[in-house]
Coordinates of C-alpha atoms and ligand atoms in Angstrom, one line a residue:
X1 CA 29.7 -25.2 3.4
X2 CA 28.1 -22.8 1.1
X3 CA 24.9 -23.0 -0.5
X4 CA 24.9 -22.3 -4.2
X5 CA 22.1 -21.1 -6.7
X6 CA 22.9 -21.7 -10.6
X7 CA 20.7 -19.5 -12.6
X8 CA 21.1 -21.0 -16.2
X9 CA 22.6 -24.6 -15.1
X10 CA 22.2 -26.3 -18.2
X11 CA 23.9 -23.6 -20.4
X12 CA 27.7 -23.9 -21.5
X13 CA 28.9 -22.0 -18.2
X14 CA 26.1 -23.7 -15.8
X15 CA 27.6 -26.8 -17.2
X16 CA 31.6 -25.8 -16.2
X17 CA 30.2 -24.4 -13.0
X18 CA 28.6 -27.8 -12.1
X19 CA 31.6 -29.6 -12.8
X20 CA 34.0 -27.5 -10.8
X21 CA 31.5 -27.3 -7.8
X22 CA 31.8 -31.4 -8.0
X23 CA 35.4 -31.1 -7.6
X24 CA 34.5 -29.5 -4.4
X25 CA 31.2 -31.4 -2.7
X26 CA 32.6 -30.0 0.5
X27 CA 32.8 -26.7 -0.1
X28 CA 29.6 -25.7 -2.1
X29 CA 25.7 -27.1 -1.5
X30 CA 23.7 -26.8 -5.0
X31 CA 20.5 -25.4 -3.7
X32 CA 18.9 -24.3 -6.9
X33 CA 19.6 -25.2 -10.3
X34 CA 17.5 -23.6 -13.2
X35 CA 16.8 -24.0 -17.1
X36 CA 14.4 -22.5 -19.4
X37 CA 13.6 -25.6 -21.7
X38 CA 16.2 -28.4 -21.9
X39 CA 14.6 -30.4 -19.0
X40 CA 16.6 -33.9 -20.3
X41 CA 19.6 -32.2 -18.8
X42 CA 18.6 -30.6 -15.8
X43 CA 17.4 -33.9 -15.1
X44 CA 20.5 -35.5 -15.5
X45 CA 22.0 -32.8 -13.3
X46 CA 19.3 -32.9 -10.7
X47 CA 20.3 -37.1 -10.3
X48 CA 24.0 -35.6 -9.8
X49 CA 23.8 -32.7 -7.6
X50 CA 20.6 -33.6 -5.9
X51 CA 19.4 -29.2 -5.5
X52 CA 16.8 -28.5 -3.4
X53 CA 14.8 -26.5 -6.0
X54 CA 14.9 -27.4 -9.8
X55 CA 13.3 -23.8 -12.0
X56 CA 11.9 -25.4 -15.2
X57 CA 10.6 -21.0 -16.8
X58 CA 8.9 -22.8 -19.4
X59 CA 5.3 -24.1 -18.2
X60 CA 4.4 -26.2 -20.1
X61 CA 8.0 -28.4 -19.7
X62 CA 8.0 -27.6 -16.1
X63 CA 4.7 -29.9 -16.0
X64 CA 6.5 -32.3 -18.1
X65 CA 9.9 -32.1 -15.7
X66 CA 7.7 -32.8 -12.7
X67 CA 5.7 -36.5 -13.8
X68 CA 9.9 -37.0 -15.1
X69 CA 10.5 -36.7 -11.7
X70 CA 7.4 -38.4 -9.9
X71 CA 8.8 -42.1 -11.3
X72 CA 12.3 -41.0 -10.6
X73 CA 15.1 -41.2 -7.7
X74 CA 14.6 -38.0 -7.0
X75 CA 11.2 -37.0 -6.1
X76 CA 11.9 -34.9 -3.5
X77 CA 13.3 -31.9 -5.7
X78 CA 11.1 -29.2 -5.6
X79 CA 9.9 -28.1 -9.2
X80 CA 9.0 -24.6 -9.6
X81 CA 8.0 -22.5 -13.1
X82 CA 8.0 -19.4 -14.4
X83 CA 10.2 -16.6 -14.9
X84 CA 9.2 -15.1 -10.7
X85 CA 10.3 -18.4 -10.0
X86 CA 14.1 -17.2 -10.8
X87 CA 13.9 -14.7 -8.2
X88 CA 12.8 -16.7 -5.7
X89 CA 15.4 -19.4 -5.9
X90 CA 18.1 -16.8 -6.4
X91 CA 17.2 -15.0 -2.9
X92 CA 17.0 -18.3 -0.5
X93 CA 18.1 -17.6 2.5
X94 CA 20.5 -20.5 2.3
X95 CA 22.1 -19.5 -0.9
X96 CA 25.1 -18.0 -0.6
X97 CA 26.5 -17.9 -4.0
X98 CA 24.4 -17.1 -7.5
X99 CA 26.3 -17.9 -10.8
X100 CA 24.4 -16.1 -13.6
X101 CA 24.6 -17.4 -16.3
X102 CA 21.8 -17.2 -18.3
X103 CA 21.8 -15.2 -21.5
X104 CA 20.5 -12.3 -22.2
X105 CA 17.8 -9.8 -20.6
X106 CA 16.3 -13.1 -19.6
X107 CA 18.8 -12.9 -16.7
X108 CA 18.5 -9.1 -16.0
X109 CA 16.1 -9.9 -13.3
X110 CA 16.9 -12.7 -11.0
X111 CA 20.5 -11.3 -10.8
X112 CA 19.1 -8.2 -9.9
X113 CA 17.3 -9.3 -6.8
X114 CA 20.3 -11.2 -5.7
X115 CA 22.0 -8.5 -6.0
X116 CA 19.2 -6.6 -3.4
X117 CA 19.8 -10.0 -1.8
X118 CA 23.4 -9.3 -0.6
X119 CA 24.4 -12.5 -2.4
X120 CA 27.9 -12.9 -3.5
X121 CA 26.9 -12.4 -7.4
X122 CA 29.0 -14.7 -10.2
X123 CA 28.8 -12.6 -13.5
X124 CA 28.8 -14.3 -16.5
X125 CA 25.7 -12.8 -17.4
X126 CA 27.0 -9.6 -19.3
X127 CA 24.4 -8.9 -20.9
X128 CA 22.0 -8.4 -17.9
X129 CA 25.3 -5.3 -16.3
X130 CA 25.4 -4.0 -19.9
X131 CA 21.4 -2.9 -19.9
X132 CA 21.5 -1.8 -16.1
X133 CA 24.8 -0.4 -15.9
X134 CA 24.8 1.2 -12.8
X135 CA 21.4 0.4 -11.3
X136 CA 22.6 -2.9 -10.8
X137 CA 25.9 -1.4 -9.3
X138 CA 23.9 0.7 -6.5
X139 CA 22.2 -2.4 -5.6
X140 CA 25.1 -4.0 -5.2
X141 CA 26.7 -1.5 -3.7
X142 CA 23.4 -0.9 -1.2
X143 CA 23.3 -4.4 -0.3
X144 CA 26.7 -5.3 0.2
X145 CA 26.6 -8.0 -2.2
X146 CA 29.8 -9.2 -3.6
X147 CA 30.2 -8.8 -7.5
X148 CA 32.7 -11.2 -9.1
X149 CA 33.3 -11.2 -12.6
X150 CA 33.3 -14.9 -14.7
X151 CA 33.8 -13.5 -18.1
X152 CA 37.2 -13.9 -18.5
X153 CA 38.6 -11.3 -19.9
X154 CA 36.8 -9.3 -16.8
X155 CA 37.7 -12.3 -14.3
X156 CA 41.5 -11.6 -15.9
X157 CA 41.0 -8.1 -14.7
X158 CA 40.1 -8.6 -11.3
X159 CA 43.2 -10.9 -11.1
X160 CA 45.4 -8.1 -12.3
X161 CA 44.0 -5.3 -9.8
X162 CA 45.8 -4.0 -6.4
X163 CA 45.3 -6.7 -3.4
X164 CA 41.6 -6.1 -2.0
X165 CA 40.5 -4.6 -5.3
X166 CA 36.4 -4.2 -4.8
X167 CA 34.5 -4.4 -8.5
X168 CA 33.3 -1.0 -9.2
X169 CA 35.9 1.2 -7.4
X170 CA 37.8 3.7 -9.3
X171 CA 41.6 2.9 -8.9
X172 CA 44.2 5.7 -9.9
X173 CA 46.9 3.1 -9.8
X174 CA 45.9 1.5 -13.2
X175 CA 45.6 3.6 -16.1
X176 CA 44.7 1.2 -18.9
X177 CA 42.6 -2.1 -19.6
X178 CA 44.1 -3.8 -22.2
X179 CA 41.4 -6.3 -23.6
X180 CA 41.9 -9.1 -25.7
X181 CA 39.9 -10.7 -28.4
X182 CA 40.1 -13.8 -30.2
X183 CA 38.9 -11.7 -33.2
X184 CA 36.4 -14.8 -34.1
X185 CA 36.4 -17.3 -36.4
X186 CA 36.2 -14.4 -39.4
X187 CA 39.8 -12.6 -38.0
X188 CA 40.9 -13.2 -41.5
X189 CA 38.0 -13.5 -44.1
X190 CA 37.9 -11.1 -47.1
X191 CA 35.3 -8.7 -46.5
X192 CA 32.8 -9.4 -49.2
X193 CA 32.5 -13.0 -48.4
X194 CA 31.3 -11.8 -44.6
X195 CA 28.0 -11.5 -45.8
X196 CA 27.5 -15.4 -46.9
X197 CA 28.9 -16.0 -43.3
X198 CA 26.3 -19.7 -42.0
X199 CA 24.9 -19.8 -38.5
X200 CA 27.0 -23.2 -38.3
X201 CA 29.7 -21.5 -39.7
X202 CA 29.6 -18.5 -36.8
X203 CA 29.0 -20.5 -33.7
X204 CA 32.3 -22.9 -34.9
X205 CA 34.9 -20.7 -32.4
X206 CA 38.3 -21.5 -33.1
X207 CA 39.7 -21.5 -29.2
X208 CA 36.2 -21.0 -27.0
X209 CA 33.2 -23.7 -26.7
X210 CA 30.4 -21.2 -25.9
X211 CA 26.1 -21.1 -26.7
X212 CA 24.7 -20.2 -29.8
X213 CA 24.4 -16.3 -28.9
X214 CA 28.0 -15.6 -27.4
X215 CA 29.5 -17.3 -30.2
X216 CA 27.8 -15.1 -33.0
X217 CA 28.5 -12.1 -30.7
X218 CA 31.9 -13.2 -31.4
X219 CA 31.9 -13.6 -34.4
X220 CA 30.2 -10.0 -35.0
X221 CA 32.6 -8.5 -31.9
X222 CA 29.8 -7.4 -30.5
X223 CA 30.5 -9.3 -27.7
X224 CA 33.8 -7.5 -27.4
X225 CA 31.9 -4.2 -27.6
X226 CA 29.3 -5.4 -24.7
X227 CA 32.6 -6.4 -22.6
X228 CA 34.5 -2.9 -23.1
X229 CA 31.0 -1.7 -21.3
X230 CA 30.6 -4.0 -18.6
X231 CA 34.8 -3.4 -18.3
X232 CA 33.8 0.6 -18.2
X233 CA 31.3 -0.7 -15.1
X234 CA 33.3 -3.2 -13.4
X235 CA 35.9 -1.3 -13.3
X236 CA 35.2 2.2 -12.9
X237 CA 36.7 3.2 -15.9
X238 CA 36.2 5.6 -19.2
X239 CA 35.6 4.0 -22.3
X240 CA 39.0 5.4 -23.8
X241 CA 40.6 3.7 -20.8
X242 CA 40.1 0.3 -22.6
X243 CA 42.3 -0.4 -25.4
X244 CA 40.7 -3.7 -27.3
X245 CA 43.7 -6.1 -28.4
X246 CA 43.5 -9.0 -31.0
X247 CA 45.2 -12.0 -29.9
X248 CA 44.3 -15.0 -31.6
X249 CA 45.8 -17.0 -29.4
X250 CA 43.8 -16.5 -26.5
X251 CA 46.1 -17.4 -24.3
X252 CA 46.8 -13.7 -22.5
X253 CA 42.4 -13.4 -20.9
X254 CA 43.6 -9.3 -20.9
X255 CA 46.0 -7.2 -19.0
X256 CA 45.9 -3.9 -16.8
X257 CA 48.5 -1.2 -17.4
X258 CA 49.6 0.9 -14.0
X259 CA 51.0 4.5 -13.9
X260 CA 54.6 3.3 -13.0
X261 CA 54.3 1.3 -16.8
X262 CA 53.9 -2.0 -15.5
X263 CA 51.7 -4.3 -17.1
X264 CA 50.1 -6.8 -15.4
X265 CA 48.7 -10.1 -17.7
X266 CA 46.4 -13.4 -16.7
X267 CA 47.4 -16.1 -18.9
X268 CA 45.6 -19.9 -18.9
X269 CA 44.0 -22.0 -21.2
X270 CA 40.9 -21.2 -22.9
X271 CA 38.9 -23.2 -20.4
X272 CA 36.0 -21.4 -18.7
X273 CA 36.5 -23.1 -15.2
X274 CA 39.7 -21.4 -14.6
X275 CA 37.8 -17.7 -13.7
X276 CA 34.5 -20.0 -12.8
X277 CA 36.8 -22.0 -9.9
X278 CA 38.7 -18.8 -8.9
X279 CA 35.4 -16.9 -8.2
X280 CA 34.0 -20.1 -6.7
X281 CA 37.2 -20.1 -4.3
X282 CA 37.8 -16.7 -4.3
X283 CA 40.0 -15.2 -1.9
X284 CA 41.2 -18.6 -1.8
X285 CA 42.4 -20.7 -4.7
X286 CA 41.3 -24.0 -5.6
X287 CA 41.6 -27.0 -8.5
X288 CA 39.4 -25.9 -11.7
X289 CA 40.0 -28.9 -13.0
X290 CA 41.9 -27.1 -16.2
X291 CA 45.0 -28.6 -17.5
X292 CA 48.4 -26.8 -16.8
X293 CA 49.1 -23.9 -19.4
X294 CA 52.0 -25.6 -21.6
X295 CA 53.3 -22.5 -22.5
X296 CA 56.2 -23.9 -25.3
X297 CA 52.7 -25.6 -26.9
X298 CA 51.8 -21.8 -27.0
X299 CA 55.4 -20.7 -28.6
X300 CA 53.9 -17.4 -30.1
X301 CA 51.5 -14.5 -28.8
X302 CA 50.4 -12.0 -31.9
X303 CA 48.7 -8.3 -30.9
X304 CA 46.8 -7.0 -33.3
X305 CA 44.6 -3.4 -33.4
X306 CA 41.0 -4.3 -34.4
X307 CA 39.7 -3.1 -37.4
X308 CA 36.6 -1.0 -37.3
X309 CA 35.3 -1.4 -40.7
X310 CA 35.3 -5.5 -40.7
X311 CA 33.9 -5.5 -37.1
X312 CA 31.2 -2.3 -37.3
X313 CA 29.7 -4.0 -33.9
X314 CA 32.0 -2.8 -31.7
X315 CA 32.0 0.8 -33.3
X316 CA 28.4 0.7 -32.2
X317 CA 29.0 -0.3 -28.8
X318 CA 31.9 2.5 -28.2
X319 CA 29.2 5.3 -30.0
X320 CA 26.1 3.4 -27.5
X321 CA 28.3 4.4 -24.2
X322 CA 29.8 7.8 -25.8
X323 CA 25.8 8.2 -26.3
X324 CA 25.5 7.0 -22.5
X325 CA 22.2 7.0 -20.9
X326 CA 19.1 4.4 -22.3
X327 CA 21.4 3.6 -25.5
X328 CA 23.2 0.5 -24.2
X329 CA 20.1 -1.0 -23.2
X330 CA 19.2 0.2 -26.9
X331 CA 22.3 -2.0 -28.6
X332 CA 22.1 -4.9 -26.1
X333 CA 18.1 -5.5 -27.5
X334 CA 18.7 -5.5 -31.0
X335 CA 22.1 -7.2 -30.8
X336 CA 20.0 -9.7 -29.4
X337 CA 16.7 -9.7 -31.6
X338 CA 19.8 -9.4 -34.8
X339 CA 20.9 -12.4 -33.6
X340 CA 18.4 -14.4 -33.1
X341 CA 17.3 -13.9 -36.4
X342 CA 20.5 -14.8 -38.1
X343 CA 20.3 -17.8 -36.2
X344 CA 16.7 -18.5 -37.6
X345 CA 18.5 -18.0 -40.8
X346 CA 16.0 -14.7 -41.5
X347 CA 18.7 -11.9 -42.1
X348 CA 22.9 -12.4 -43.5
X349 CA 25.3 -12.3 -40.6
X350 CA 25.9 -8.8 -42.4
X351 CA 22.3 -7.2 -41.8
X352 CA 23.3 -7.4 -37.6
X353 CA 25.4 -4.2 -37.4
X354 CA 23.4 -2.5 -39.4
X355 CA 19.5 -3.4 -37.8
X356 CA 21.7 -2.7 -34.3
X357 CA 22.6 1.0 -36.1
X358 CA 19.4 1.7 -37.7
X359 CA 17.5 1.3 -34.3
X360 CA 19.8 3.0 -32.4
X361 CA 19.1 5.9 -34.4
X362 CA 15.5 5.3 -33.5
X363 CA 15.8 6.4 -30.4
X364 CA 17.1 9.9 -28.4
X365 CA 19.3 9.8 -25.4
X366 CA 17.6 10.2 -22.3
X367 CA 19.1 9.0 -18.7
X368 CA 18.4 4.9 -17.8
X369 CA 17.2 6.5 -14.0
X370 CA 14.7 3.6 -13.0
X371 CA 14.5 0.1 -13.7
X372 CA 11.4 1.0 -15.4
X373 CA 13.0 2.9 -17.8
X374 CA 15.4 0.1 -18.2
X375 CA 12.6 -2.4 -19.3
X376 CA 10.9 -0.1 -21.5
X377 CA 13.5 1.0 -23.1
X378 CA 14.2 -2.9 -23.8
X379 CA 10.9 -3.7 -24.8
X380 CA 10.7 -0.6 -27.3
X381 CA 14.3 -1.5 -28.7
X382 CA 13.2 -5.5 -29.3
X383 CA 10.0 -4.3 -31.1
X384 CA 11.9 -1.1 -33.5
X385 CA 14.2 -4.0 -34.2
X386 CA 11.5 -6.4 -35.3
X387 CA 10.1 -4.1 -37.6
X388 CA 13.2 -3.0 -39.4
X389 CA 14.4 -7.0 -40.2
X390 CA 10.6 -6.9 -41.2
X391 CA 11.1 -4.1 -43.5
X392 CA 14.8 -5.4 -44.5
X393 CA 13.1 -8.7 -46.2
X394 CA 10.3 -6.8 -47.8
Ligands
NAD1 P1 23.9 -21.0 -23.2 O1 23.1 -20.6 -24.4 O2 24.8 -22.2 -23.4 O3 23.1 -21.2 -21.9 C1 22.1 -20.3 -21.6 C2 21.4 -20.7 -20.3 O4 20.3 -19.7 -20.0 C3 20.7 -22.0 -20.4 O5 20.7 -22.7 -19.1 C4 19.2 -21.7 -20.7 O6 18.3 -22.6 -20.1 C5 19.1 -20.3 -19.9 N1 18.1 -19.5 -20.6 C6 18.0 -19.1 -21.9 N2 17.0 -18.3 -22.1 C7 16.4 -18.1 -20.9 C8 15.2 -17.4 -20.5 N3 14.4 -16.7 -21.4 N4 14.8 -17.5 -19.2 C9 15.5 -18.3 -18.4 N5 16.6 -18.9 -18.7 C10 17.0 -18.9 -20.0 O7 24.8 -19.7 -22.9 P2 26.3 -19.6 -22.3 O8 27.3 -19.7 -23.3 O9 26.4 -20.5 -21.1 O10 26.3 -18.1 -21.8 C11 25.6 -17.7 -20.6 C12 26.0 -16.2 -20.3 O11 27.4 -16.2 -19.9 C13 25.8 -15.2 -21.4 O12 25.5 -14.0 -20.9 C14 27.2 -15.2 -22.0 O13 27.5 -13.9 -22.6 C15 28.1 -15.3 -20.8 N6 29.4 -15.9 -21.0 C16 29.6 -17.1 -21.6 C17 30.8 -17.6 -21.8 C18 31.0 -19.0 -22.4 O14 32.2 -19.5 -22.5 N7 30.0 -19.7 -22.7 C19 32.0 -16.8 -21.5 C20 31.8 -15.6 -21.0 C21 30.5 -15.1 -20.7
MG2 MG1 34.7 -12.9 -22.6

């Protein structure tokens, strides 16, 4: 039995992760299970998966979540708030396995320590490798911790490596990434219309079900972008190492291309407890729960090159690591201050590359050496961010 630690359980991939670790009640103990507001469905899940701890970061509805549970079934869980409190639970001695999966730098720091922790380490978390880059690889690496990715495309990768492939390791044998994109729900949309692009309209993914963030970043391709970096980390690789491939279909999660010219695919359905349940019962295999591919349902696979000028987001993320250094950590905080202010309707989906661009500017190379740095450089990003959607609307 293994004792699991969900950091972000009530989010789209803490869901899927509950429900394939219920498929295997013998295999995997929920120890921890943590939200940052939506304390209705952690309850829910708490009745379910009965953790040990229950994280509740907000204070105010961690006080709420706890009277919840006082009249309750469950009165035993243990309610803990706070943001420290995500550390703690993800470093328990009897947790074996941490899914991160919360978004954002919100997550940078809990999967960090689990990562000092030794824990075997579920990465869904992308954002959190994109602003650390190899500060959370030495501590991984220090530790002996296990990194294993969930994205999929990454998750896809892993599958397509030489047997006893470790995350992180340069191999000679492969050559190329080839990773694909959906190309979003605006693959297709004539460019001046882009601008009068609806939150509604950009979290509506044609093949993936995914929170309110991921789904604008794929709309944007930002999210693309971010996953060519955390490919460049996971996998040891250069950034012109990773070809990006539209395939609307999303059938193909993304292929690796060796020396002898053999290209090795992953292929499913796009259902986020297929790489969730093979990390979960990695080396092993195990029942995600997905249904089987029907691959004459699927009858036609289309490659496309992706087009720079419709999708100036991932530009920005190939010039952030040719810039190396602080400036990932630089586009990853005002991707995500962009973002949430097209959510909150205050900027067009248009303004995002170019607040992301005009703060990059902002800032001058220097290395990301210390977590410190890392942070600041966050915090000063979010803030130069702020002011330019400030001065955008004036
Ligand atoms: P989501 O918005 O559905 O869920 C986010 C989770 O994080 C929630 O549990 C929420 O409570 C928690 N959270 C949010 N802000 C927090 C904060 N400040 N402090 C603590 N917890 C906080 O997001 P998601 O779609 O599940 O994505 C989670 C991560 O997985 C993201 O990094 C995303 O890029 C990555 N990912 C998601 C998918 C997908 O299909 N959804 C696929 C690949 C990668
Ligand atoms: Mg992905």
């Amino acid at each position: 039995m293994k004792g699991i630690c969900i950091l972000g359980a009530t989010g789209s991939i803490g869901v899927s992760t509950l429900d394939v670790v219920a498929r295997h009640a013998d295999l995997y103990k929920v120890i921890a299970l943590t939200a940052h507001t939506n304390i209705d469905t952690l309850f829910a899940q708490c009745l379910k998966h009965h953790p040990q701890y229950a994280v509740v970061v907000d204070e105010n509805k961690a006080q709420a979540f706890k009277e919840k549970l006082k009249n309750s079934a469950i009165p035993d869980i243990e309610v803990l708030a706070g943001t420290q409190a995500l550390e703690y639970v993800a470093t328990l001695a009897n947790v074996d396995s941490v899914m991160a999966a919360i978004v954002g730098a919100a997550g940078l720091l809990p999967s960090l320590a689990a990562a000092k922790a030794g824990k075997t380490i579920l990465l869904a978390n992308k954002e959190a490798l994109v602003m650390s880059g190899s500060i959370f690889l030495q501590a991984i690496t220090e530790s002996g911790a296990q990194l294993l990715p969930i994205d999929s495309e990454h998750n896809a990768i892993f599958q397509c490596m030489p047997a006893g492939y470790v995350t992180g390791r340069q191999t000679k044998q492969a050559r190329r990434i080839l990773l694909t994109a959906s190309g979003g729900p605006f693959r297709e949309m004539p460019l001046d219309q882009m601008s009068t692009v609806t939150p509604a309209h950009a979290v509506a993914h044609p093949n993936w079900d995914m929170g309110r963030k991921i789904s604008v970043d794929s709309a944007t391709m930002m999210n693309k972008g971010l996953e060519m970096i955390e490919a460049c980390l996971l996998f040891n690789m250069q950034p012109d190492q990773i070809q990006v491939v539209i395939h609307p279909q999303s059938v193909i999660h993304s292929m690796v291309d060796y020396v002898d010219g053999t290209v090795l695919a992953q292929m499913g359905n796009p259902d986020m407890r297929i790489p969730i349940a093979h990390s979960l019962a990695w080396p092993e295999r195990f029942d995600s729960g997905a249904e089987p591919l029907n691959i004459f349902a699927v009858r036609r696979m289309d490659f496309e090159e992706p087009n720079l000028e419709r999708f100036p987001c991932l530009r920005l993320a190939y010039e952030a690591i040719a810039a190396g250094g602080i400036m990932p950590t630089v586009l990853n905080a005002a991707n995500e201050i962009a973002v949430e202010a097209f959510l909150n309707e205050k900027i067009r989906f248009t303004d995002i590359p170019v607040i992301i661009e005009r703060c990059m500017k902002k800032f001058v190379v220097k290395e990301a050496g210390s977590l410190e740095i890392i942070l600041d450089t966050d915090q000063q990003a979010r803030l130069v961010s702020r002011q330019i959607i400030e001065k955008l609307n004036n």
